Short mmCIF file of C-alpha atoms in Angstrom, two decimals:
data_model
loop_
_atom_site.label_atom_id
_atom_site.label_comp_id
_atom_site.label_asym_id
_atom_site.label_seq_id
_atom_site.Cartn_x
_atom_site.Cartn_y
_atom_site.Cartn_z
CA MET A 1 12.66 -9.37 -5.03
CA ARG A 2 16.06 -7.94 -4.23
CA ILE A 3 15.51 -4.88 -2.05
CA LEU A 4 17.91 -2.16 -0.93
CA LEU A 5 17.01 -0.74 2.49
CA VAL A 6 18.67 2.60 3.30
CA GLU A 7 17.85 3.36 6.93
CA ASP A 8 20.06 4.65 9.75
CA ASP A 9 17.85 3.66 12.70
CA ASN A 10 18.95 0.19 13.81
CA GLN A 11 15.61 -0.80 15.32
CA THR A 12 13.61 0.30 12.29
CA SER A 13 15.98 -1.31 9.80
CA ALA A 14 16.00 -4.60 11.73
CA PHE A 15 12.19 -4.62 11.86
CA ILE A 16 11.81 -3.94 8.12
CA ALA A 17 14.56 -6.33 7.03
CA LYS A 18 13.18 -9.15 9.17
CA GLY A 19 9.68 -8.74 7.73
CA LEU A 20 10.88 -8.55 4.14
CA ARG A 21 13.12 -11.61 4.51
CA GLU A 22 10.29 -13.57 6.10
CA ALA A 23 8.25 -12.68 3.01
CA GLY A 24 10.94 -14.28 0.84
CA HIS A 25 12.85 -11.20 -0.33
CA ALA A 26 16.61 -10.62 -0.39
CA VAL A 27 17.54 -7.46 1.55
CA ASP A 28 20.74 -5.40 1.41
CA HIS A 29 21.05 -2.76 4.13
CA ALA A 30 22.89 0.57 4.00
CA PRO A 31 23.05 2.59 7.24
CA ASP A 32 23.68 5.99 5.62
CA GLY A 33 23.08 7.93 2.43
CA LYS A 34 26.56 7.62 0.95
CA GLN A 35 26.64 3.83 1.23
CA GLY A 36 23.05 3.64 -0.02
CA LEU A 37 23.92 5.71 -3.09
CA PHE A 38 26.97 3.54 -3.78
CA LEU A 39 24.99 0.29 -3.59
CA ALA A 40 22.07 1.67 -5.60
CA SER A 41 24.48 2.88 -8.29
CA THR A 42 26.54 -0.30 -8.56
CA GLU A 43 24.13 -3.18 -7.83
CA PRO A 44 20.82 -4.19 -9.45
CA PHE A 45 17.76 -3.92 -7.19
CA ASP A 46 14.07 -4.41 -7.83
CA VAL A 47 13.09 -1.66 -5.39
CA ILE A 48 14.70 0.74 -2.90
CA VAL A 49 13.30 1.62 0.54
CA LEU A 50 14.90 4.97 1.34
CA ASP A 51 14.73 6.87 4.61
CA ARG A 52 14.57 10.61 4.07
CA MET A 53 16.64 11.83 7.03
CA LEU A 54 20.02 10.11 6.76
CA PRO A 55 23.53 10.92 8.02
CA GLY A 56 26.15 11.90 5.47
CA LEU A 57 23.77 12.38 2.57
CA ASP A 58 20.05 12.85 3.03
CA GLY A 59 17.52 10.66 1.26
CA LEU A 60 16.30 13.25 -1.23
CA ALA A 61 19.87 13.99 -2.28
CA VAL A 62 20.38 10.25 -2.86
CA LEU A 63 17.17 10.11 -4.86
CA ARG A 64 17.93 13.15 -7.00
CA THR A 65 21.42 11.81 -7.76
CA LEU A 66 20.04 8.44 -8.83
CA ARG A 67 17.36 9.97 -11.05
CA GLY A 68 19.87 12.41 -12.51
CA ALA A 69 22.07 9.48 -13.47
CA GLY A 70 19.15 7.74 -15.19
CA ASN A 71 18.54 5.13 -12.49
CA ARG A 72 14.81 4.27 -12.68
CA THR A 73 14.66 1.69 -9.87
CA PRO A 74 11.34 2.17 -8.00
CA VAL A 75 11.87 4.05 -4.70
CA LEU A 76 9.67 4.14 -1.62
CA VAL A 77 10.62 7.02 0.68
CA LEU A 78 10.17 6.59 4.44
CA THR A 79 9.99 9.65 6.64
CA ALA A 80 8.76 11.16 9.86
CA LEU A 81 7.99 14.35 7.90
CA GLY A 82 4.37 13.83 6.98
CA ASP A 83 2.94 17.17 5.90
CA VAL A 84 1.81 17.78 2.34
CA ASP A 85 4.77 19.98 1.34
CA HIS A 86 7.28 17.34 2.38
CA ARG A 87 5.39 14.60 0.52
CA VAL A 88 5.19 16.73 -2.62
CA GLU A 89 8.91 17.49 -2.39
CA GLY A 90 9.72 13.79 -2.12
CA LEU A 91 7.51 12.82 -5.07
CA ARG A 92 8.94 15.61 -7.22
CA ALA A 93 12.45 14.44 -6.39
CA GLY A 94 11.56 11.16 -8.08
CA ALA A 95 9.99 8.96 -5.39
CA ASP A 96 7.43 6.42 -6.59
CA ASP A 97 5.64 6.40 -3.23
CA TYR A 98 5.93 8.01 0.20
CA LEU A 99 5.20 6.36 3.56
CA VAL A 100 5.09 8.28 6.83
CA LYS A 101 6.45 6.84 10.08
CA PRO A 102 5.15 5.15 12.13
CA PHE A 103 3.67 2.62 9.72
CA ALA A 104 2.33 -0.93 9.68
CA PHE A 105 4.57 -3.48 7.97
CA ALA A 106 1.56 -4.77 5.99
CA GLU A 107 1.18 -1.32 4.46
CA LEU A 108 4.88 -1.11 3.59
CA SER A 109 4.69 -4.52 1.94
CA ALA A 110 1.56 -3.61 -0.02
CA ARG A 111 3.09 -0.35 -1.24
CA LEU A 112 6.24 -2.14 -2.39
CA ASP A 113 4.11 -4.63 -4.30
CA GLY A 114 2.22 -1.75 -5.87
CA ILE A 115 5.19 0.26 -7.11
CA THR A 116 7.04 -2.79 -8.46
CA ARG A 117 3.86 -3.98 -10.19
CA ARG A 118 3.45 -0.59 -11.84
CA ALA A 119 7.12 -0.60 -12.86
CA ARG A 120 6.61 -3.97 -14.59
CA GLY A 121 3.43 -2.74 -16.27
CA ASP A 122 1.33 -5.49 -14.73
CA ASP A 123 -1.60 -3.13 -14.17
CA GLU A 124 -2.27 -3.15 -17.92
CA ARG A 125 -3.10 -6.85 -17.69
CA ALA A 126 -5.24 -6.59 -14.59
CA PRO A 127 -8.20 -9.01 -14.41
CA THR A 128 -11.73 -7.72 -15.04
CA ARG A 129 -13.35 -10.10 -12.56
CA LEU A 130 -12.32 -10.60 -8.92
CA GLN A 131 -13.33 -13.60 -6.78
CA THR A 132 -12.96 -14.32 -3.08
CA ALA A 133 -14.70 -17.21 -1.29
CA GLY A 134 -17.96 -17.09 -3.23
CA LEU A 135 -17.90 -13.31 -3.61
CA GLU A 136 -17.54 -12.03 -7.19
CA LEU A 137 -16.94 -8.55 -8.54
CA ASP A 138 -17.25 -7.77 -12.25
CA LEU A 139 -15.21 -4.63 -12.93
CA LEU A 140 -16.76 -4.09 -16.37
CA SER A 141 -20.46 -4.50 -15.57
CA ARG A 142 -19.93 -3.09 -12.03
CA GLU A 143 -21.90 -6.03 -10.64
CA ALA A 144 -21.30 -7.75 -7.28
CA LEU A 145 -22.50 -11.25 -6.44
CA ARG A 146 -22.19 -13.53 -3.45
CA GLU A 147 -23.11 -17.16 -4.05
CA GLY A 148 -25.12 -16.02 -7.05
CA ARG A 149 -27.09 -13.39 -5.12
CA ARG A 150 -26.76 -9.87 -6.50
CA ILE A 151 -25.49 -7.18 -4.10
CA GLU A 152 -26.39 -3.55 -4.74
CA LEU A 153 -23.43 -1.26 -4.06
CA GLN A 154 -23.02 2.48 -4.15
CA PRO A 155 -19.99 3.72 -6.19
CA ARG A 156 -17.82 4.29 -3.11
CA GLU A 157 -18.80 0.91 -1.67
CA PHE A 158 -17.83 -0.68 -4.97
CA ARG A 159 -14.39 0.98 -4.87
CA LEU A 160 -13.95 -0.10 -1.27
CA LEU A 161 -14.87 -3.71 -2.01
CA GLU A 162 -12.68 -3.75 -5.11
CA TYR A 163 -9.66 -2.62 -3.10
CA LEU A 164 -10.31 -5.17 -0.37
CA MET A 165 -10.71 -7.96 -2.94
CA ARG A 166 -7.50 -6.98 -4.73
CA HIS A 167 -5.78 -7.41 -1.35
CA ALA A 168 -7.79 -10.44 -0.21
CA GLY A 169 -6.16 -12.22 2.72
CA GLN A 170 -4.02 -9.19 3.58
CA VAL A 171 -4.48 -6.68 6.36
CA VAL A 172 -5.48 -3.35 4.81
CA THR A 173 -4.87 -0.30 6.99
CA ARG A 174 -7.07 2.76 7.33
CA THR A 175 -4.36 4.88 5.69
CA MET A 176 -4.31 2.56 2.68
CA LEU A 177 -8.08 2.85 2.34
CA LEU A 178 -8.09 6.63 2.72
CA GLU A 179 -5.54 6.99 -0.07
CA ALA A 180 -6.87 4.32 -2.45
CA VAL A 181 -10.62 4.76 -2.05
CA TRP A 182 -11.05 8.39 -0.97
CA ASP A 183 -7.89 9.90 -2.49
CA TYR A 184 -6.99 11.43 0.87
CA HIS A 185 -3.27 11.74 1.60
CA PHE A 186 -3.94 12.86 5.14
CA ASP A 187 -6.17 11.73 7.99
CA PRO A 188 -9.44 13.73 7.79
CA GLN A 189 -10.22 12.80 11.41
CA THR A 190 -13.70 11.47 10.55
CA ASN A 191 -15.41 8.10 10.85
CA VAL A 192 -15.96 7.83 7.10
CA ILE A 193 -14.18 4.47 6.91
CA ASP A 194 -16.10 2.99 9.83
CA VAL A 195 -19.41 4.01 8.28
CA HIS A 196 -18.63 2.53 4.87
CA ILE A 197 -17.11 -0.65 6.29
CA SER A 198 -20.25 -1.14 8.39
CA ARG A 199 -22.52 -0.66 5.36
CA LEU A 200 -20.40 -2.93 3.20
CA ARG A 201 -20.29 -5.65 5.86
CA GLN A 202 -24.08 -5.52 6.14
CA LYS A 203 -24.42 -6.00 2.38
CA ILE A 204 -21.89 -8.75 1.73
CA ASP A 205 -22.16 -10.73 5.00
CA HIS A 206 -25.75 -10.36 6.24
CA GLY A 207 -27.76 -13.51 5.58
CA PHE A 208 -24.74 -15.69 4.85
CA ASP A 209 -23.29 -18.36 7.13
CA LYS A 210 -19.68 -17.19 7.06
CA PRO A 211 -18.51 -13.56 7.37
CA LEU A 212 -15.89 -12.42 4.89
CA LEU A 213 -15.06 -8.91 6.09
CA HIS A 214 -13.05 -8.97 9.32
CA THR A 215 -11.76 -6.20 11.57
CA VAL A 216 -8.15 -6.70 12.68
CA ARG A 217 -8.02 -4.77 15.92
CA GLY A 218 -5.37 -2.07 15.98
CA ALA A 219 -4.34 -2.75 12.37
CA GLY A 220 -7.20 -2.46 9.88
CA TYR A 221 -9.41 -4.85 7.92
CA ARG A 222 -9.08 -8.13 6.02
CA LEU A 223 -11.33 -9.76 3.44
CA SER A 224 -11.02 -13.54 3.60
CA GLY A 225 -13.13 -16.70 3.62
#
C-alpha cells in the first residue's frame, strides 16, 4: 500500500514509518497539517494515518476538508485524546478508525488492514471456514474442531476464537479484543479477557501435544501452530 503519514512528532513518525516500510508499504510523511492536506489532495494514497493535534492545521480540520472535497481515502486518526467525546468527534468528522496513543504497532497495522479491506469490500467475500494448524472453525454451523475432535464453545468464546483465527500468526492486543469481541471502546478495568483466554486455552489446547494459543508478554496474544 501507499500510505500518507501526517505526524509532527519526529520520534513517533520515525517509529511508524519504519514499521510500515518493513512490512512492505510505501510511506510519504508530512510533518504538519497543511502539508498533509496538500499531499492528500494531490497524490493518490491507499490510506492516511493522521495525527489529530498538528501544527498549522489540526487533524480534524484536514479530515473535514478532505471529506468536504469528496476525498474518500480511508483515514486512521491517531491521538492522545482518548475519551469518548473526542473519539465520537473524530468519527463524525469522517475518520474510518481512531487509535489512542500510546499504541502497539501490531494494532496500528491490523487497523490499517481492516479499514482498507472494508474500503475494497473484501469483507463481503469473507470465508465461512477458518483453519489454523489443525484447528477449524465453521462460521455457518458455529462448530469448532481440533484434529477432528469437536470443541464446545460458548458464544463469546466463539467470537474470541474467530477473531484470533482471523489474525492467526499476529499479535492481538487487549484493546483489539475489547473492541472486536466485547464492543468496548474503553478499558473496563476488569479481568474479563484473562478469564476468557484461560477458558479458551483449556478447551483448544488441553489434551493436545502442541499449544496454539500463546501469551506475548507485555503485548497481547497470538494464535499459531
